[in-house]
Coordinates of N, CA and C in Angstrom, one line a residue:
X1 N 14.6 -14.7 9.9 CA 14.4 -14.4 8.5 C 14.7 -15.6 7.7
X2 N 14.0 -16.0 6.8 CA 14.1 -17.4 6.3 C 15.1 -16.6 5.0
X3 N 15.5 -17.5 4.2 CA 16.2 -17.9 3.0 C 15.9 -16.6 1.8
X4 N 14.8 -16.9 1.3 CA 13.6 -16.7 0.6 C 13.9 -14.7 1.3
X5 N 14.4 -14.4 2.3 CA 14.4 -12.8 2.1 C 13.1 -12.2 3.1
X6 N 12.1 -13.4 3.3 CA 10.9 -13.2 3.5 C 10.8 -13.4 5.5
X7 N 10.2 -12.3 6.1 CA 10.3 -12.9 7.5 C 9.1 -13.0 8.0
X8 N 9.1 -13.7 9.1 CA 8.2 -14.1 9.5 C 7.3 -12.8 11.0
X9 N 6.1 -12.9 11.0 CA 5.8 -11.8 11.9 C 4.6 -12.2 12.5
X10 N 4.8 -13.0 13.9 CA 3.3 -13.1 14.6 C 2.6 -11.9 15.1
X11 N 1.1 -12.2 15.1 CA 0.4 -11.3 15.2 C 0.4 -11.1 16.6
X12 N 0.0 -10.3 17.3 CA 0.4 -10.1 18.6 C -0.8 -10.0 19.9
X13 N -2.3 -9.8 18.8 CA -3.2 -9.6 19.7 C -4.2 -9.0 18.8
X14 N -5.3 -8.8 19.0 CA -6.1 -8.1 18.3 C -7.0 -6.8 18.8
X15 N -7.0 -5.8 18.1 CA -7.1 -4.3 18.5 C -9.4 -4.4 18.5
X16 N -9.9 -3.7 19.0 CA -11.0 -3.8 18.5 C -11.5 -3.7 17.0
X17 N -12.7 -4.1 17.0 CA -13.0 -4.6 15.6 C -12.5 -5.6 14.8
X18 N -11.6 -6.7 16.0 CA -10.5 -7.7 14.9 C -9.6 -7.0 14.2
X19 N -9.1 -5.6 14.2 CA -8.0 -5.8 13.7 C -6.5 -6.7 14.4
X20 N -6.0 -6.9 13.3 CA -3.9 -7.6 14.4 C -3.7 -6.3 15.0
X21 N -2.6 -6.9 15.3 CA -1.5 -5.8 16.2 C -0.2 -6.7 15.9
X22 N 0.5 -5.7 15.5 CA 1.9 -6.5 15.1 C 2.8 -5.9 16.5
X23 N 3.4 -6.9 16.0 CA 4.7 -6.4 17.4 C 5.6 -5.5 17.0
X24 N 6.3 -4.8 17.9 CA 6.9 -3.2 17.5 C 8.1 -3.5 16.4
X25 N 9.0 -4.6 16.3 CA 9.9 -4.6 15.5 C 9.2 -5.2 14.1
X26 N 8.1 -5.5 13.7 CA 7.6 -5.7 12.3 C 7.6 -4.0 11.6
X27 N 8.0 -3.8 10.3 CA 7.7 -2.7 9.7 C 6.6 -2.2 9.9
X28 N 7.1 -0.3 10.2 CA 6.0 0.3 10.1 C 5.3 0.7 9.0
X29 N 4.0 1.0 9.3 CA 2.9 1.7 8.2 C 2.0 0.7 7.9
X30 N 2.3 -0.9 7.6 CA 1.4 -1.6 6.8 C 0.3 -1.9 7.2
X31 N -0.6 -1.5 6.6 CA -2.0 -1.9 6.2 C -2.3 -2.2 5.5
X32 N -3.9 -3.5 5.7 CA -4.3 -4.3 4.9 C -5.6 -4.5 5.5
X33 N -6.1 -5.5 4.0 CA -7.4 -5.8 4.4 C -7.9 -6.5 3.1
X34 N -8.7 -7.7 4.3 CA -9.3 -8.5 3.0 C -10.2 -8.8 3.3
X35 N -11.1 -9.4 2.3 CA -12.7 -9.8 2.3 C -12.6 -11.2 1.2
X36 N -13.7 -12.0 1.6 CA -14.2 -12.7 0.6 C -15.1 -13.5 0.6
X37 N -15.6 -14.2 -0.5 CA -17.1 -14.8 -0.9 C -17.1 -15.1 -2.3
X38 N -17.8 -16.4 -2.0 CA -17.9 -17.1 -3.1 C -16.9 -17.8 -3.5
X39 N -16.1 -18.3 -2.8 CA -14.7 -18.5 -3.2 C -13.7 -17.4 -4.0
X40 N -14.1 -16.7 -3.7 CA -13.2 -15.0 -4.0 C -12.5 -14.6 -3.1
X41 N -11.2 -14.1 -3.1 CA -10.4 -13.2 -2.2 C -9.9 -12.0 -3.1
X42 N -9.9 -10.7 -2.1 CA -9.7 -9.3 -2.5 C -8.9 -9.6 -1.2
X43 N -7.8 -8.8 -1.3 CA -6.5 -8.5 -0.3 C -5.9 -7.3 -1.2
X44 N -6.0 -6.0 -0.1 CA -5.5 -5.0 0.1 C -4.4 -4.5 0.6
X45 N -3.4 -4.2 0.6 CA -2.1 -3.8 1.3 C -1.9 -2.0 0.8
X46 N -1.2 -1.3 1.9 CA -1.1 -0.1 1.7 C 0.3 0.0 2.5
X47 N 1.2 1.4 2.2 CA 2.3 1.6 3.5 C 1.2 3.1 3.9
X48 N 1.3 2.8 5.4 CA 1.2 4.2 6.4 C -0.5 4.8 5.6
X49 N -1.1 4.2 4.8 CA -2.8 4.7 4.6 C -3.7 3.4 4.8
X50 N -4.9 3.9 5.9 CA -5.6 2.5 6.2 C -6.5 2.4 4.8
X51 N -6.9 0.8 4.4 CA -7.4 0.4 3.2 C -8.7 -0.2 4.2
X52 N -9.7 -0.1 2.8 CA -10.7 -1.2 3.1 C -11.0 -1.9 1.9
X53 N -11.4 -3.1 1.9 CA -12.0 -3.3 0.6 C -12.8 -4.5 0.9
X54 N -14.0 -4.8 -0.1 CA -15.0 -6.1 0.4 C -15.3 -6.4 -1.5
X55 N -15.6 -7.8 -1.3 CA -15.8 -8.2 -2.4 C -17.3 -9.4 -2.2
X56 N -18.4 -9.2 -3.0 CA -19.4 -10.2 -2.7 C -19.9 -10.8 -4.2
X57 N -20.6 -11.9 -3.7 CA -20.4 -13.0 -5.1 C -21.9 -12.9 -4.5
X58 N -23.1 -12.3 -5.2 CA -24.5 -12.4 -5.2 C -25.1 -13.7 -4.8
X59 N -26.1 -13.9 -3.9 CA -26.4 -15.4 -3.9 C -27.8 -15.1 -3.9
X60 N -28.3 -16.2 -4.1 CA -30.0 -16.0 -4.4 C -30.6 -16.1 -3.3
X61 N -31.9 -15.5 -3.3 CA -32.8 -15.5 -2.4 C -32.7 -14.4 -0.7
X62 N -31.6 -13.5 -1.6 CA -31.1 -12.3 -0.6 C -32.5 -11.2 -0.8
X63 N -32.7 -11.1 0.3 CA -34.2 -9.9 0.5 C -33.6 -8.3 0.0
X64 N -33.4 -8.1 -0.7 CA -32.7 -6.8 -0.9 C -33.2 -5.8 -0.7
X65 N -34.4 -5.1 -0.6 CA -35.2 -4.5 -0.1 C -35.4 -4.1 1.1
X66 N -35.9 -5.3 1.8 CA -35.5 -5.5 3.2 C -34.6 -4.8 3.7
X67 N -33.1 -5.3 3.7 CA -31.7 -5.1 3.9 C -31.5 -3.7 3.7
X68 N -32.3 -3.0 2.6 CA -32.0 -1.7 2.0 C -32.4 -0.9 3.4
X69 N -33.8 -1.6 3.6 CA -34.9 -0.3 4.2 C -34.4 -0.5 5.7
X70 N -33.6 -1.8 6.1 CA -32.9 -2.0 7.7 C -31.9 -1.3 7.9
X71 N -30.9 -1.3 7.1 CA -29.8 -0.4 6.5 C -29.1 0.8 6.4
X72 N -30.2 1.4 5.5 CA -29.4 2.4 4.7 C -30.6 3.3 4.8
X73 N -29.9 5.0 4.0 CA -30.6 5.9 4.6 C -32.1 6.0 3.8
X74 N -33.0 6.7 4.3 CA -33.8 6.9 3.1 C -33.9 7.4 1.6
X75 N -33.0 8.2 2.0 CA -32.5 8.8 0.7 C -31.8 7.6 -0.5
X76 N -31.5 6.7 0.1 CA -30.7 5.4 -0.4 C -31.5 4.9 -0.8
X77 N -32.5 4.4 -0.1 CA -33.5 3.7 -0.6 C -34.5 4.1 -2.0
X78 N -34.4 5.6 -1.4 CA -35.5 6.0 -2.8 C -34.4 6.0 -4.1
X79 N -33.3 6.3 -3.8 CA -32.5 6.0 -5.1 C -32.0 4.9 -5.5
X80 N -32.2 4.0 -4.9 CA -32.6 2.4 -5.4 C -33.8 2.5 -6.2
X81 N -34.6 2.7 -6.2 CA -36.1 2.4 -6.3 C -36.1 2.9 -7.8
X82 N -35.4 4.3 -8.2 CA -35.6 5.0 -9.1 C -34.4 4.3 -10.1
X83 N -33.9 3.4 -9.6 CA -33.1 2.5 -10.7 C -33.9 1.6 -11.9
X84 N -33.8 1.7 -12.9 CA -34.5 0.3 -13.5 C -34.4 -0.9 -13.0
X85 N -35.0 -1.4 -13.1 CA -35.5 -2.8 -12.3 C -34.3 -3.5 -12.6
X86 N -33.5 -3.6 -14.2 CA -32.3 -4.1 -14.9 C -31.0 -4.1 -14.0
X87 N -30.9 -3.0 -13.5 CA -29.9 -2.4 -12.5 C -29.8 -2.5 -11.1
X88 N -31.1 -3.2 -10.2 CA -31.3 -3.0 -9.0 C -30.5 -3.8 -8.3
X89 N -30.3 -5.0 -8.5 CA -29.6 -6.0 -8.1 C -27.9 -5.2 -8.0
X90 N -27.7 -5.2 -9.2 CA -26.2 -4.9 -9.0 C -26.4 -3.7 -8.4
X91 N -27.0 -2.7 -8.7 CA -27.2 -1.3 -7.5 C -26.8 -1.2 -6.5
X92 N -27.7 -2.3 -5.9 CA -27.5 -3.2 -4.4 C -26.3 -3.1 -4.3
X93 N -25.7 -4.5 -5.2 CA -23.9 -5.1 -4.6 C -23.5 -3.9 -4.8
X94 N -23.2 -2.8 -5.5 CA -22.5 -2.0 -5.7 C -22.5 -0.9 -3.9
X95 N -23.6 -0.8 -3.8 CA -24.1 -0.1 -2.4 C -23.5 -0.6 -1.5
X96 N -23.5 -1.9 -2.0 CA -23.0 -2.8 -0.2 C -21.4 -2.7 -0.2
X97 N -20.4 -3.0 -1.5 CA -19.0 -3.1 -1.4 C -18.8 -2.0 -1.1
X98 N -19.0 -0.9 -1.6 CA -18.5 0.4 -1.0 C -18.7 0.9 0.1
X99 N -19.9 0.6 0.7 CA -20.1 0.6 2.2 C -19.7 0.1 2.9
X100 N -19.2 -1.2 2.6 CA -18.4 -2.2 3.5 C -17.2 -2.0 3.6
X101 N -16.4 -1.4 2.1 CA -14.6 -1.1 1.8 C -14.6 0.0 2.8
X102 N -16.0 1.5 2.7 CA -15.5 2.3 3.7 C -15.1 2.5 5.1
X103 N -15.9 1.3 5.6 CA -16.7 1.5 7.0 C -15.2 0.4 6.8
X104 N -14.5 -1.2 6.6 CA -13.4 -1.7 7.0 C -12.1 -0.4 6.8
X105 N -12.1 0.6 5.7 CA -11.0 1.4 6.0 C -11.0 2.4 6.9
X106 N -12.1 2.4 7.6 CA -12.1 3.8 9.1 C -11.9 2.7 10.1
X107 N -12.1 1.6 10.0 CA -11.7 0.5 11.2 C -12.5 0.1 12.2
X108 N -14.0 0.9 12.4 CA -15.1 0.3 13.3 C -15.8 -0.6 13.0
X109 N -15.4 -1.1 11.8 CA -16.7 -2.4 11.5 C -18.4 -1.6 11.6
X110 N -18.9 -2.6 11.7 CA -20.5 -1.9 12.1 C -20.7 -1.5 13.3
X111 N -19.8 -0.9 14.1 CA -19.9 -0.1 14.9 C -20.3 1.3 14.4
X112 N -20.0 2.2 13.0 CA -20.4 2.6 12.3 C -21.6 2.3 11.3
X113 N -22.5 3.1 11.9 CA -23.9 2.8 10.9 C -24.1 2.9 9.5
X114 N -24.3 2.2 8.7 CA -24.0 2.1 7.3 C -24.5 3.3 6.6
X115 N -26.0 4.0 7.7 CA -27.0 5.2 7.1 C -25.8 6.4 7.5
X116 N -24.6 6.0 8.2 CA -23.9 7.6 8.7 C -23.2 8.3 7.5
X117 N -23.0 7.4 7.0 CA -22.6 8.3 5.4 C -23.1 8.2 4.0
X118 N -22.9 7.9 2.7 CA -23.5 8.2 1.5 C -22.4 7.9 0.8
X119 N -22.9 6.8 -0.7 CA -21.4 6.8 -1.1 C -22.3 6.4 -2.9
X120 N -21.9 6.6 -4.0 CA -22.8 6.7 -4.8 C -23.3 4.8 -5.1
X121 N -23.9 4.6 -5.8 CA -23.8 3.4 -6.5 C -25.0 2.7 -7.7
X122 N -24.8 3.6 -8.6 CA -25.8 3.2 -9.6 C -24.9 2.8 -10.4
X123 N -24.7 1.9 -11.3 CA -23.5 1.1 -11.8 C -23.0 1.9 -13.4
X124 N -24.1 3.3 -13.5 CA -23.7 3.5 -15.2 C -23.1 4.9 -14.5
X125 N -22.7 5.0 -13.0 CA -22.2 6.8 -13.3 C -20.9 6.6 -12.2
X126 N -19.9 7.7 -11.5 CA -18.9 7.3 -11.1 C -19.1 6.5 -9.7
X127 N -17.4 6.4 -9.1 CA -18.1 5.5 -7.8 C -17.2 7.1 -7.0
X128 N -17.8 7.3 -5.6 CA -17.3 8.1 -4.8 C -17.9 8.3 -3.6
X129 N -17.6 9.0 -2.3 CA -18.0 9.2 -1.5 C -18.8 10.5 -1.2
X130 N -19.9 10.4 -1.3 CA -21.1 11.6 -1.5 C -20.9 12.5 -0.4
X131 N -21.1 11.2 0.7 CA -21.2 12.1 2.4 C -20.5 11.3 3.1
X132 N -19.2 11.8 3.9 CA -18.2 10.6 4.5 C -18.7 10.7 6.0
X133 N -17.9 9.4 6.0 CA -18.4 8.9 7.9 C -17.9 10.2 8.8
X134 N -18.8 10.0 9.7 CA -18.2 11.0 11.0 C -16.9 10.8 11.4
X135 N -16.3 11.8 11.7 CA -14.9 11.8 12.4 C -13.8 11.3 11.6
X136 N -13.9 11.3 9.6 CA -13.4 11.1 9.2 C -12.9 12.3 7.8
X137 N -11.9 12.2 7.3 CA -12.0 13.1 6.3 C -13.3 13.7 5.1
X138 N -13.0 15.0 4.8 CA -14.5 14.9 3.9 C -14.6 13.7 3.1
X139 N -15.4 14.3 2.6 CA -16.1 13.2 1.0 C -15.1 13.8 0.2
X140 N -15.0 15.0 -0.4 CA -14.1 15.1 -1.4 C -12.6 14.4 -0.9
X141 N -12.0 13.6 0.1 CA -10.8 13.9 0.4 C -10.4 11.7 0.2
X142 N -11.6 11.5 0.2 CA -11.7 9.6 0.1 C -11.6 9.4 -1.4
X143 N -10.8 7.9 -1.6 CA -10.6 7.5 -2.5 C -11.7 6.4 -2.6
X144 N -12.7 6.2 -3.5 CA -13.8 5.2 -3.6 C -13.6 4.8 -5.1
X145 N -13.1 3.0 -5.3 CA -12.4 2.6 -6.7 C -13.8 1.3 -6.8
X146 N -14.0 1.2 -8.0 CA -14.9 -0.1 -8.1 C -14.2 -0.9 -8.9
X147 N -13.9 -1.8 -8.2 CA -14.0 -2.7 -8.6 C -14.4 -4.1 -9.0
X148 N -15.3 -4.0 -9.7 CA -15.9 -4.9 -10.3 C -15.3 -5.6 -11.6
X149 N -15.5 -4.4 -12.6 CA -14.6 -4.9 -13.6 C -13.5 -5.6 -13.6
X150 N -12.3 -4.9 -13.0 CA -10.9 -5.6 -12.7 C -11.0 -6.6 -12.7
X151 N -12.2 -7.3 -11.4 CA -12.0 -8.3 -10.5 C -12.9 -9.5 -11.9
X152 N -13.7 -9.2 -12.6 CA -13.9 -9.9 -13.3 C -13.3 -10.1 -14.6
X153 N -12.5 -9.6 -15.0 CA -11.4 -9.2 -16.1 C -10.6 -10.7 -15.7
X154 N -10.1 -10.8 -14.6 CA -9.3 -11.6 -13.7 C -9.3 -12.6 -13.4
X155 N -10.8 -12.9 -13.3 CA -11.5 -14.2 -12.8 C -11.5 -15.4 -14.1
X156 N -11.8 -16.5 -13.7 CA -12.0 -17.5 -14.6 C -13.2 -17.5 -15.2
X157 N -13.5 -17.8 -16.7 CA -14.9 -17.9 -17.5 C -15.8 -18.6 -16.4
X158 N -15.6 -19.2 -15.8 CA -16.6 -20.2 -14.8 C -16.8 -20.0 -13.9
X159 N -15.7 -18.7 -13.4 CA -16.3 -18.0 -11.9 C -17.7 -17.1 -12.1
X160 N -18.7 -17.2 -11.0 CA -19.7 -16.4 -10.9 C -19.3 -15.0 -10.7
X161 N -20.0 -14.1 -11.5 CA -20.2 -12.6 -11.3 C -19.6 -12.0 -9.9
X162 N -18.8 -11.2 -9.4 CA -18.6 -10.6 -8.2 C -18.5 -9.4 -8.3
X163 N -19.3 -8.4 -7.0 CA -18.9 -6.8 -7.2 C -18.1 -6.6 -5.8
X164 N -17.0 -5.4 -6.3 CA -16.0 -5.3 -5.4 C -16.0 -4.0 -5.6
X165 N -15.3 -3.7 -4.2 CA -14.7 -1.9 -4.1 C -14.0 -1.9 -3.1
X166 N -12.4 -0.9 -3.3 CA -11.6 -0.2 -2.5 C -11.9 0.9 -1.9
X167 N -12.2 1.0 -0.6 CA -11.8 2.6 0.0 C -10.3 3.1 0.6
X168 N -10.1 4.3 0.3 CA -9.1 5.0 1.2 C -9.5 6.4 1.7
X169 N -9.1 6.6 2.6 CA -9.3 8.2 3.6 C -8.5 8.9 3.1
X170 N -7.9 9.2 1.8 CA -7.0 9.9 0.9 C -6.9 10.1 -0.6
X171 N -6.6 10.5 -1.1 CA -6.4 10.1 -2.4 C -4.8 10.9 -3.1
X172 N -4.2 10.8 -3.7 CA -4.3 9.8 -4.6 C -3.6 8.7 -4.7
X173 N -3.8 7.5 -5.1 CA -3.1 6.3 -4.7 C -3.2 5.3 -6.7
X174 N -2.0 4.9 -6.5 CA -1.5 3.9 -8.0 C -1.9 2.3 -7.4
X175 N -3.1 1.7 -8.0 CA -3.6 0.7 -7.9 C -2.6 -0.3 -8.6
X176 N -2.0 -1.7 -8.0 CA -1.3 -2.4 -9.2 C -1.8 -3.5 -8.1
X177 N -2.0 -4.3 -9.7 CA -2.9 -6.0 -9.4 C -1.7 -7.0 -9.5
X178 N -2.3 -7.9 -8.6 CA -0.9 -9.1 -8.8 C -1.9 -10.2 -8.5
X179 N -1.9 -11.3 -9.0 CA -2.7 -12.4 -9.1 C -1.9 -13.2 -8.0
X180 N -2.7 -13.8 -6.9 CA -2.0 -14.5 -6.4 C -1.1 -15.5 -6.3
X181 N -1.0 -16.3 -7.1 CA 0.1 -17.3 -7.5 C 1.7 -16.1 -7.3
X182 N 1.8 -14.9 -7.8 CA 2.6 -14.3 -8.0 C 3.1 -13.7 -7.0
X183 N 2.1 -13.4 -5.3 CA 2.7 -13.1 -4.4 C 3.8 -13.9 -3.7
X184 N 4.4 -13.2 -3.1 CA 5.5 -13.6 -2.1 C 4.8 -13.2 -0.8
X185 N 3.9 -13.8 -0.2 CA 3.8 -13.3 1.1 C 4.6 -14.2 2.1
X186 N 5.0 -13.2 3.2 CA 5.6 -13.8 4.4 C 4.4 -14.8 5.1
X187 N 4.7 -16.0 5.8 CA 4.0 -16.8 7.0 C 3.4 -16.2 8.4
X188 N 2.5 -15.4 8.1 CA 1.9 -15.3 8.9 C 1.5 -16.1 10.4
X189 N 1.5 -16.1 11.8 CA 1.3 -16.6 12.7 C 0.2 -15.9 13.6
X190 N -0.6 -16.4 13.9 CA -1.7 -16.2 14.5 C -1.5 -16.8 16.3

């Protein structure tokens, strides 16, 4: 335990899908999870509830359509389509962060097919989970947060646009933001 209060905890191995494995005397419950793009990082931490979250910085010349109709269900598709043209793009990011926050907080990665559940994302109505993954709590029982806003509240005038979302297999949970400069994280070992 260093000075600082803060200890140190090598990772021990990794579980499928890339998750760590901590070794038995690190504290129980913690969960986390991060993503990032564009020079963005979203880092999630939870005690004892698995988190997902993904954050994407749009880049040009992304086939979105394509991606949609490879993807996602049909039903997904035609409710893209029925977006205004104004909307479609962020539609999209909004589609993909919450699909990706879900599918990292049940812990298969794309081993879970993105078409196995339903999660809303038209950017003017709420965010939530329509129809949840197999083998996992209902839809009414997931927590689905967007964050977009937040994340651009936060960012610098000069950062590009990014859309983000949290999932949890629970609800209800007290979100509090800490800008990085301001964490204390322990040293991590790999």
């Amino acid at each position: 335990q260093a000075e600082d209060g803060i200890r140190d905890y090598k990772v021990t191995g990794v579980q499928t899908c890339a998750l760590p494995i901590f070794p038995p005397e690190s504290p129980p419950g913690i969960q986390f999870n991060i993503s990032h793009s564009g020079g963005r990082v979203l880092l999630a931490a939870t005690w004892g509830t698995a988190v997902g979250v993904d954050v994407e910085v749009p880049r040009p010349g992304v086939e979105i359509e394509e991606l949609l109709r490879r993807f996602f269900s049909p039903d997904e598709v035609a409710a893209w389509q029925h977006l205004p043209l104004e909307l479609r793009t962020s539609g999209f990011y909004h589609l993909w962060t919450r699909k990706e926050a879900v599918i990292k907080a049940v812990g298969r990665g794309l081993s879970l097919p993105l078409n196995s559940f339903q999660v809303t994302f038209d950017p003017r109505g709420p965010c939530q989970v329509l129809v949840a993954p197999p083998e996992t709590p209902s839809a009414f029982e997931w927590t689905l947060c967007d964050l977009t806003e937040p994340v651009r509240l936060r960012s610098p005038a000069e950062a590009p646009p990014a859309h983000a979302a949290l999932a949890l297999p629970g609800h209800p949970f007290e979100l509090e933001w800490r800008p990085a400069e301001e964490l204390q994280i322990g040293r991590a070992h790999v």
